[in-house]
PDB file of C-alpha atoms in Angstrom:
ATOM      1  CA  SER A1202       0.000   0.000   0.000  1.00 33.00           C
ATOM      2  CA  GLN A1203       0.989   3.613  -0.388  1.00 39.00           C
ATOM      3  CA  GLN A1204       3.012   5.815   1.900  1.00 57.00           C
ATOM      4  CA  GLY A1205       0.608   8.259   3.526  1.00 66.00           C
ATOM      5  CA  GLU A1206      -2.715   6.454   3.600  1.00 77.00           C
ATOM      6  CA  GLU A1207      -5.659   8.218   5.129  1.00 79.00           C
ATOM      7  CA  ASP A1208      -8.642   6.748   6.827  1.00 81.00           C
ATOM      8  CA  PRO A1209     -11.520   6.860   6.758  1.00 85.00           C
ATOM      9  CA  GLN A1210     -11.916   7.245   3.016  1.00 88.00           C
ATOM     10  CA  ALA A1211     -15.093   9.214   3.619  1.00 92.00           C
ATOM     11  CA  LEU A1212     -16.562  10.913   6.659  1.00 94.00           C
ATOM     12  CA  SER A1213     -19.938  12.609   7.014  1.00 95.00           C
ATOM     13  CA  ILE A1214     -20.770  14.694  10.095  1.00 96.00           C
ATOM     14  CA  GLN A1215     -23.102  17.444  11.226  1.00 97.00           C
ATOM     15  CA  GLU A1216     -22.036  21.055  11.507  1.00 97.00           C
ATOM     16  CA  GLY A1217     -20.569  21.748  14.923  1.00 97.00           C
ATOM     17  CA  GLU A1218     -19.210  18.240  15.411  1.00 97.00           C
ATOM     18  CA  ASN A1219     -15.521  17.395  15.413  1.00 97.00           C
ATOM     19  CA  ALA A1220     -13.928  15.513  12.531  1.00 96.00           C
ATOM     20  CA  THR A1221     -10.922  13.246  12.966  1.00 96.00           C
ATOM     21  CA  MET A1222      -8.914  11.882  10.064  1.00 95.00           C
ATOM     22  CA  ASN A1223      -5.950   9.556  10.329  1.00 95.00           C
ATOM     23  CA  CYS A1224      -2.897   8.975   8.214  1.00 93.00           C
ATOM     24  CA  SER A1225      -0.418   6.108   8.307  1.00 93.00           C
ATOM     25  CA  TYR A1226       2.910   5.912   6.540  1.00 91.00           C
ATOM     26  CA  LYS A1227       5.635   3.349   6.129  1.00 87.00           C
ATOM     27  CA  THR A1228       9.088   4.908   5.971  1.00 85.00           C
ATOM     28  CA  SER A1229      10.949   7.426   8.127  1.00 86.00           C
ATOM     29  CA  ILE A1230      10.071  11.031   7.461  1.00 86.00           C
ATOM     30  CA  ASN A1231      11.360  14.534   8.055  1.00 85.00           C
ATOM     31  CA  ASN A1232       7.970  16.201   8.007  1.00 89.00           C
ATOM     32  CA  LEU A1233       4.327  15.398   7.533  1.00 92.00           C
ATOM     33  CA  GLN A1234       1.904  17.854   6.021  1.00 92.00           C
ATOM     34  CA  TRP A1235      -1.849  18.049   5.688  1.00 95.00           C
ATOM     35  CA  TYR A1236      -3.508  19.598   2.659  1.00 94.00           C
ATOM     36  CA  ARG A1237      -7.086  20.348   1.749  1.00 96.00           C
ATOM     37  CA  GLN A1238      -8.603  20.117  -1.719  1.00 94.00           C
ATOM     38  CA  ASN A1239     -11.912  21.530  -2.846  1.00 90.00           C
ATOM     39  CA  SER A1240     -13.691  20.128  -5.880  1.00 79.00           C
ATOM     40  CA  GLY A1241     -10.718  18.169  -7.248  1.00 64.00           C
ATOM     41  CA  ARG A1242      -8.612  21.235  -7.946  1.00 75.00           C
ATOM     42  CA  GLY A1243      -5.661  22.940  -6.315  1.00 82.00           C
ATOM     43  CA  LEU A1244      -4.550  21.894  -2.861  1.00 91.00           C
ATOM     44  CA  VAL A1245      -4.184  24.283   0.032  1.00 93.00           C
ATOM     45  CA  HIS A1246      -1.558  23.702   2.677  1.00 92.00           C
ATOM     46  CA  LEU A1247      -3.013  23.422   6.178  1.00 95.00           C
ATOM     47  CA  ILE A1248      -0.243  22.507   8.538  1.00 94.00           C
ATOM     48  CA  LEU A1249       3.248  20.990   8.677  1.00 92.00           C
ATOM     49  CA  ILE A1250       4.498  18.956  11.597  1.00 93.00           C
ATOM     50  CA  ARG A1251       8.124  17.976  11.944  1.00 91.00           C
ATOM     51  CA  SER A1252       9.261  14.516  12.946  1.00 91.00           C
ATOM     52  CA  ASN A1253      10.458  15.794  16.351  1.00 93.00           C
ATOM     53  CA  GLU A1254       7.086  17.369  17.139  1.00 95.00           C
ATOM     54  CA  ARG A1255       4.161  15.507  18.652  1.00 97.00           C
ATOM     55  CA  GLU A1256       1.325  17.991  18.360  1.00 97.00           C
ATOM     56  CA  LYS A1257       0.583  21.214  16.567  1.00 96.00           C
ATOM     57  CA  HIS A1258      -2.368  23.582  16.515  1.00 96.00           C
ATOM     58  CA  SER A1259      -3.605  26.078  13.974  1.00 95.00           C
ATOM     59  CA  GLY A1260      -6.968  27.680  14.611  1.00 96.00           C
ATOM     60  CA  ARG A1261      -9.550  24.885  14.678  1.00 97.00           C
ATOM     61  CA  LEU A1262      -7.006  22.352  13.475  1.00 97.00           C
ATOM     62  CA  ARG A1263      -5.034  20.024  15.694  1.00 98.00           C
ATOM     63  CA  VAL A1264      -2.467  17.637  14.267  1.00 98.00           C
ATOM     64  CA  THR A1265      -0.703  14.882  16.150  1.00 97.00           C
ATOM     65  CA  LEU A1266       2.239  12.794  15.044  1.00 97.00           C
ATOM     66  CA  ASP A1267       3.337   9.470  16.490  1.00 96.00           C
ATOM     67  CA  THR A1268       6.552   8.443  14.769  1.00 94.00           C
ATOM     68  CA  SER A1269       6.725   5.170  16.702  1.00 95.00           C
ATOM     69  CA  LYS A1270       3.415   4.133  15.128  1.00 95.00           C
ATOM     70  CA  LYS A1271       4.106   5.997  11.896  1.00 94.00           C
ATOM     71  CA  SER A1272       0.757   7.718  12.107  1.00 95.00           C
ATOM     72  CA  SER A1273      -0.764  11.172  12.264  1.00 96.00           C
ATOM     73  CA  SER A1274      -4.213  12.524  12.910  1.00 96.00           C
ATOM     74  CA  LEU A1275      -5.948  15.711  11.862  1.00 97.00           C
ATOM     75  CA  LEU A1276      -8.738  16.987  14.102  1.00 98.00           C
ATOM     76  CA  ILE A1277     -11.059  19.739  12.935  1.00 98.00           C
ATOM     77  CA  THR A1278     -13.090  21.115  15.814  1.00 98.00           C
ATOM     78  CA  ALA A1279     -16.502  22.760  15.577  1.00 97.00           C
ATOM     79  CA  SER A1280     -16.806  21.874  11.914  1.00 97.00           C
ATOM     80  CA  ARG A1281     -18.563  24.105   9.409  1.00 97.00           C
ATOM     81  CA  ALA A1282     -20.218  23.345   6.093  1.00 96.00           C
ATOM     82  CA  ALA A1283     -17.326  25.195   4.447  1.00 95.00           C
ATOM     83  CA  ASP A1284     -14.930  22.542   5.773  1.00 97.00           C
ATOM     84  CA  THR A1285     -16.411  20.103   3.259  1.00 96.00           C
ATOM     85  CA  ALA A1286     -13.432  19.012   1.149  1.00 96.00           C
ATOM     86  CA  SER A1287     -10.916  16.221   0.646  1.00 94.00           C
ATOM     87  CA  TYR A1288      -8.034  16.135   3.093  1.00 95.00           C
ATOM     88  CA  PHE A1289      -4.658  14.623   2.245  1.00 93.00           C
ATOM     89  CA  CYS A1290      -1.602  13.880   4.271  1.00 93.00           C
ATOM     90  CA  ALA A1291       1.771  14.101   2.568  1.00 91.00           C
ATOM     91  CA  THR A1292       5.081  12.783   3.757  1.00 89.00           C
ATOM     92  CA  ASP A1293       8.576  13.540   2.607  1.00 84.00           C
ATOM     93  CA  GLY A1294      11.502  11.167   2.624  1.00 69.00           C
ATOM     94  CA  ARG A1295      14.657  11.454   4.643  1.00 62.00           C
ATOM     95  CA  GLY A1296      17.873  12.264   2.881  1.00 58.00           C
ATOM     96  CA  GLY A1297      18.376  13.671  -0.565  1.00 56.00           C
ATOM     97  CA  SER A1298      14.821  13.268  -1.777  1.00 61.00           C
ATOM     98  CA  ASN A1299      13.113  15.110   1.036  1.00 64.00           C
ATOM     99  CA  TYR A1300      11.527  17.449  -1.482  1.00 73.00           C
ATOM    100  CA  LYS A1301       9.429  14.623  -2.900  1.00 78.00           C
ATOM    101  CA  LEU A1302       6.065  14.483  -1.184  1.00 84.00           C
ATOM    102  CA  THR A1303       4.044  11.301  -1.237  1.00 85.00           C
ATOM    103  CA  PHE A1304       0.315  11.851  -0.930  1.00 87.00           C
ATOM    104  CA  GLY A1305      -2.340   9.432   0.247  1.00 85.00           C
ATOM    105  CA  LYS A1306      -5.684   8.981  -1.450  1.00 86.00           C
ATOM    106  CA  GLY A1307      -7.376  11.373   0.946  1.00 90.00           C
ATOM    107  CA  THR A1308     -10.402  11.521   3.185  1.00 93.00           C
ATOM    108  CA  LEU A1309     -13.543  13.069   1.766  1.00 93.00           C
ATOM    109  CA  LEU A1310     -15.162  15.068   4.559  1.00 96.00           C
ATOM    110  CA  THR A1311     -18.768  16.170   4.214  1.00 96.00           C
ATOM    111  CA  VAL A1312     -20.118  18.562   6.819  1.00 97.00           C
ATOM    112  CA  ASN A1313     -23.886  18.749   6.704  1.00 96.00           C
ATOM    113  CA  PRO A1314     -25.544  22.030   7.703  1.00 92.00           C
TER     114      PRO A1314
ATOM    115  CA  GLY B1441       0.834  38.534  -4.677  1.00 56.00           C
ATOM    116  CA  ALA B1442      -0.206  36.175  -7.428  1.00 81.00           C
ATOM    117  CA  GLY B1443      -0.349  32.485  -6.741  1.00 92.00           C
ATOM    118  CA  VAL B1444       0.594  29.608  -8.990  1.00 95.00           C
ATOM    119  CA  SER B1445      -1.283  29.761 -12.256  1.00 96.00           C
ATOM    120  CA  GLN B1446      -1.855  27.020 -14.805  1.00 97.00           C
ATOM    121  CA  SER B1447      -3.214  26.994 -18.297  1.00 97.00           C
ATOM    122  CA  PRO B1448      -5.381  25.842 -19.827  1.00 97.00           C
ATOM    123  CA  SER B1449      -7.822  25.061 -17.032  1.00 95.00           C
ATOM    124  CA  ASN B1450      -9.456  22.390 -19.162  1.00 96.00           C
ATOM    125  CA  LYS B1451      -8.216  20.551 -22.226  1.00 97.00           C
ATOM    126  CA  VAL B1452     -10.052  17.998 -24.315  1.00 98.00           C
ATOM    127  CA  THR B1453      -7.954  16.250 -26.907  1.00 98.00           C
ATOM    128  CA  GLU B1454      -8.200  13.280 -29.199  1.00 97.00           C
ATOM    129  CA  LYS B1455      -6.193  10.169 -28.557  1.00 97.00           C
ATOM    130  CA  GLY B1456      -2.837  10.370 -30.299  1.00 97.00           C
ATOM    131  CA  LYS B1457      -2.525  14.152 -30.197  1.00 98.00           C
ATOM    132  CA  ASP B1458       0.172  16.015 -28.282  1.00 98.00           C
ATOM    133  CA  VAL B1459      -0.722  18.428 -25.478  1.00 98.00           C
ATOM    134  CA  GLU B1460       1.220  21.106 -23.684  1.00 98.00           C
ATOM    135  CA  LEU B1461       0.362  22.256 -20.179  1.00 98.00           C
ATOM    136  CA  ARG B1462       1.780  25.416 -18.671  1.00 97.00           C
ATOM    137  CA  CYS B1463       2.622  26.421 -15.127  1.00 97.00           C
ATOM    138  CA  ASP B1464       3.611  29.841 -13.812  1.00 96.00           C
ATOM    139  CA  PRO B1465       5.062  29.476 -10.320  1.00 95.00           C
ATOM    140  CA  ILE B1466       5.102  32.073  -7.608  1.00 93.00           C
ATOM    141  CA  SER B1467       7.862  34.578  -8.245  1.00 91.00           C
ATOM    142  CA  GLY B1468      10.954  33.742  -6.220  1.00 88.00           C
ATOM    143  CA  HIS B1469      10.066  30.087  -5.689  1.00 90.00           C
ATOM    144  CA  THR B1470      13.030  28.029  -6.760  1.00 88.00           C
ATOM    145  CA  ALA B1471      11.322  24.651  -6.637  1.00 90.00           C
ATOM    146  CA  LEU B1472       8.590  23.525  -9.018  1.00 93.00           C
ATOM    147  CA  TYR B1473       6.670  20.250  -9.075  1.00 93.00           C
ATOM    148  CA  TRP B1474       4.251  18.511 -11.382  1.00 96.00           C
ATOM    149  CA  TYR B1475       1.724  15.982 -10.104  1.00 95.00           C
ATOM    150  CA  ARG B1476      -1.012  13.935 -11.708  1.00 96.00           C
ATOM    151  CA  GLN B1477      -4.281  13.175  -9.967  1.00 93.00           C
ATOM    152  CA  ARG B1478      -6.638  10.595 -11.375  1.00 92.00           C
ATOM    153  CA  LEU B1479     -10.294  10.707 -10.380  1.00 87.00           C
ATOM    154  CA  GLY B1480     -10.764   9.869  -6.722  1.00 81.00           C
ATOM    155  CA  GLN B1481      -7.070   9.272  -6.172  1.00 84.00           C
ATOM    156  CA  GLY B1482      -4.201  11.002  -4.430  1.00 85.00           C
ATOM    157  CA  LEU B1483      -1.482  12.915  -6.176  1.00 90.00           C
ATOM    158  CA  GLU B1484       1.244  11.117  -8.112  1.00 91.00           C
ATOM    159  CA  PHE B1485       4.596  12.864  -8.252  1.00 91.00           C
ATOM    160  CA  LEU B1486       5.794  13.377 -11.819  1.00 95.00           C
ATOM    161  CA  ILE B1487       8.813  15.693 -11.869  1.00 94.00           C
ATOM    162  CA  TYR B1488      10.699  18.201  -9.720  1.00 91.00           C
ATOM    163  CA  PHE B1489      12.811  21.199 -10.733  1.00 91.00           C
ATOM    164  CA  GLN B1490      15.118  23.010  -8.349  1.00 87.00           C
ATOM    165  CA  GLY B1491      17.002  26.020  -9.634  1.00 82.00           C
ATOM    166  CA  ASN B1492      19.624  25.012 -12.179  1.00 81.00           C
ATOM    167  CA  SER B1493      20.008  21.478 -10.841  1.00 84.00           C
ATOM    168  CA  ALA B1494      19.125  18.492 -12.977  1.00 87.00           C
ATOM    169  CA  PRO B1495      15.417  17.770 -12.563  1.00 89.00           C
ATOM    170  CA  ASP B1496      14.160  14.660 -10.809  1.00 89.00           C
ATOM    171  CA  LYS B1497      12.150  12.930 -13.532  1.00 91.00           C
ATOM    172  CA  SER B1498      11.664   9.704 -11.631  1.00 89.00           C
ATOM    173  CA  GLY B1499       7.873  10.013 -11.545  1.00 92.00           C
ATOM    174  CA  LEU B1500       7.278  10.430 -15.272  1.00 95.00           C
ATOM    175  CA  PRO B1501       5.179   7.401 -16.263  1.00 94.00           C
ATOM    176  CA  SER B1502       6.537   6.974 -19.787  1.00 94.00           C
ATOM    177  CA  ASP B1503       8.776   8.557 -22.379  1.00 95.00           C
ATOM    178  CA  ARG B1504       5.703  10.250 -23.827  1.00 97.00           C
ATOM    179  CA  PHE B1505       5.886  12.644 -20.887  1.00 97.00           C
ATOM    180  CA  SER B1506       8.472  15.417 -20.707  1.00 97.00           C
ATOM    181  CA  ALA B1507       8.797  18.724 -18.926  1.00 96.00           C
ATOM    182  CA  GLU B1508      10.937  21.800 -19.195  1.00 95.00           C
ATOM    183  CA  ARG B1509      11.581  24.791 -17.030  1.00 94.00           C
ATOM    184  CA  THR B1510      13.433  27.925 -17.993  1.00 85.00           C
ATOM    185  CA  GLY B1511      15.474  29.130 -15.038  1.00 80.00           C
ATOM    186  CA  GLU B1512      13.171  29.721 -12.104  1.00 80.00           C
ATOM    187  CA  SER B1513      10.148  30.651 -14.154  1.00 89.00           C
ATOM    188  CA  VAL B1514       7.564  29.012 -16.350  1.00 95.00           C
ATOM    189  CA  SER B1515       7.383  25.258 -16.793  1.00 97.00           C
ATOM    190  CA  THR B1516       5.756  23.255 -19.555  1.00 97.00           C
ATOM    191  CA  LEU B1517       4.613  19.646 -19.275  1.00 98.00           C
ATOM    192  CA  THR B1518       4.247  17.943 -22.641  1.00 98.00           C
ATOM    193  CA  ILE B1519       2.415  14.701 -23.268  1.00 98.00           C
ATOM    194  CA  GLN B1520       2.969  13.205 -26.690  1.00 98.00           C
ATOM    195  CA  ARG B1521       0.612  10.783 -28.419  1.00 98.00           C
ATOM    196  CA  THR B1522      -1.934  11.052 -25.631  1.00 98.00           C
ATOM    197  CA  GLN B1523      -3.771   7.958 -24.443  1.00 97.00           C
ATOM    198  CA  GLN B1524      -7.074   7.691 -22.618  1.00 96.00           C
ATOM    199  CA  GLU B1525      -5.296   6.706 -19.413  1.00 95.00           C
ATOM    200  CA  ASP B1526      -3.605  10.111 -19.470  1.00 97.00           C
ATOM    201  CA  SER B1527      -6.960  11.691 -18.565  1.00 97.00           C
ATOM    202  CA  ALA B1528      -6.475  13.312 -15.170  1.00 96.00           C
ATOM    203  CA  VAL B1529      -5.971  16.623 -13.442  1.00 95.00           C
ATOM    204  CA  TYR B1530      -2.386  17.816 -13.746  1.00 97.00           C
ATOM    205  CA  LEU B1531      -1.323  19.949 -10.819  1.00 96.00           C
ATOM    206  CA  CYS B1532       1.684  22.196 -10.567  1.00 96.00           C
ATOM    207  CA  ALA B1533       3.153  23.457  -7.294  1.00 94.00           C
ATOM    208  CA  SER B1534       6.033  25.675  -6.299  1.00 92.00           C
ATOM    209  CA  SER B1535       7.893  26.251  -3.076  1.00 89.00           C
ATOM    210  CA  LEU B1536      10.854  27.957  -1.529  1.00 84.00           C
ATOM    211  CA  ARG B1537      13.780  25.652  -1.034  1.00 69.00           C
ATOM    212  CA  LEU B1538      14.239  25.784   2.701  1.00 58.00           C
ATOM    213  CA  ALA B1539      16.646  23.829   4.783  1.00 50.00           C
ATOM    214  CA  ASN B1540      14.071  21.686   6.499  1.00 56.00           C
ATOM    215  CA  GLY B1541      10.422  21.627   5.696  1.00 66.00           C
ATOM    216  CA  TYR B1542       8.475  23.754   3.293  1.00 77.00           C
ATOM    217  CA  GLU B1543       4.929  23.976   2.072  1.00 84.00           C
ATOM    218  CA  GLN B1544       3.992  23.646  -1.527  1.00 89.00           C
ATOM    219  CA  TYR B1545       1.692  26.147  -3.163  1.00 91.00           C
ATOM    220  CA  PHE B1546      -0.559  24.564  -5.743  1.00 93.00           C
ATOM    221  CA  GLY B1547      -2.104  25.916  -8.888  1.00 95.00           C
ATOM    222  CA  PRO B1548      -5.730  25.201  -9.799  1.00 94.00           C
ATOM    223  CA  GLY B1549      -4.729  22.388 -12.139  1.00 95.00           C
ATOM    224  CA  THR B1550      -5.424  21.486 -15.754  1.00 97.00           C
ATOM    225  CA  ARG B1551      -8.148  18.919 -16.308  1.00 96.00           C
ATOM    226  CA  LEU B1552      -7.105  16.824 -19.293  1.00 97.00           C
ATOM    227  CA  THR B1553      -9.631  14.624 -21.041  1.00 97.00           C
ATOM    228  CA  VAL B1554      -8.447  12.338 -23.807  1.00 97.00           C
ATOM    229  CA  THR B1555     -11.271  11.052 -26.001  1.00 96.00           C
TER     230      THR B1555
END
């Protein structure tokens, strides 16, 4: 399976609820990033967490990283209909190819008003 | 300032024709990337340019695919003799080349449909 696999593949919640998405990866990383994509077009960077960090916050977003389990989670609190999008995690590789991001297939989040 | 732009936004072509996709990165971004995204899938890395260094072409799926970049500006992805399996959204991104960790800024993509 791919580096950077998200689960669930799809998540449907009501506005105001929290949404949690998970990402697993296979090889050692320098950084892990989360991106958001609306309507199958350009991605927007949400947050970057380094391999020596365990948790990071940005507004309503909370990202955790567990390098021992090779997993990360993205929590969106107090979700809004506008949060409806696909969310991808992306990992880079250690060493000379750390510019090359590997994306998972994404989690499609639907927030119902 | 302006973000990453791509053109055309949509392209429909007949099987066997060549297509050229363009990407204008953010000014000052030394790194440029091309990705392909098939329907319902994640992004596949195609090629990476960094300044005047030799590009990393390891993700190009076949010799029908090629890309060029002039200095730290515009890049063109060319697909020759297009096939139906080439239908996808082609995304370009640029970034600063930082020592450790960087975010990529994506363009809106070109949706390619090969009939």
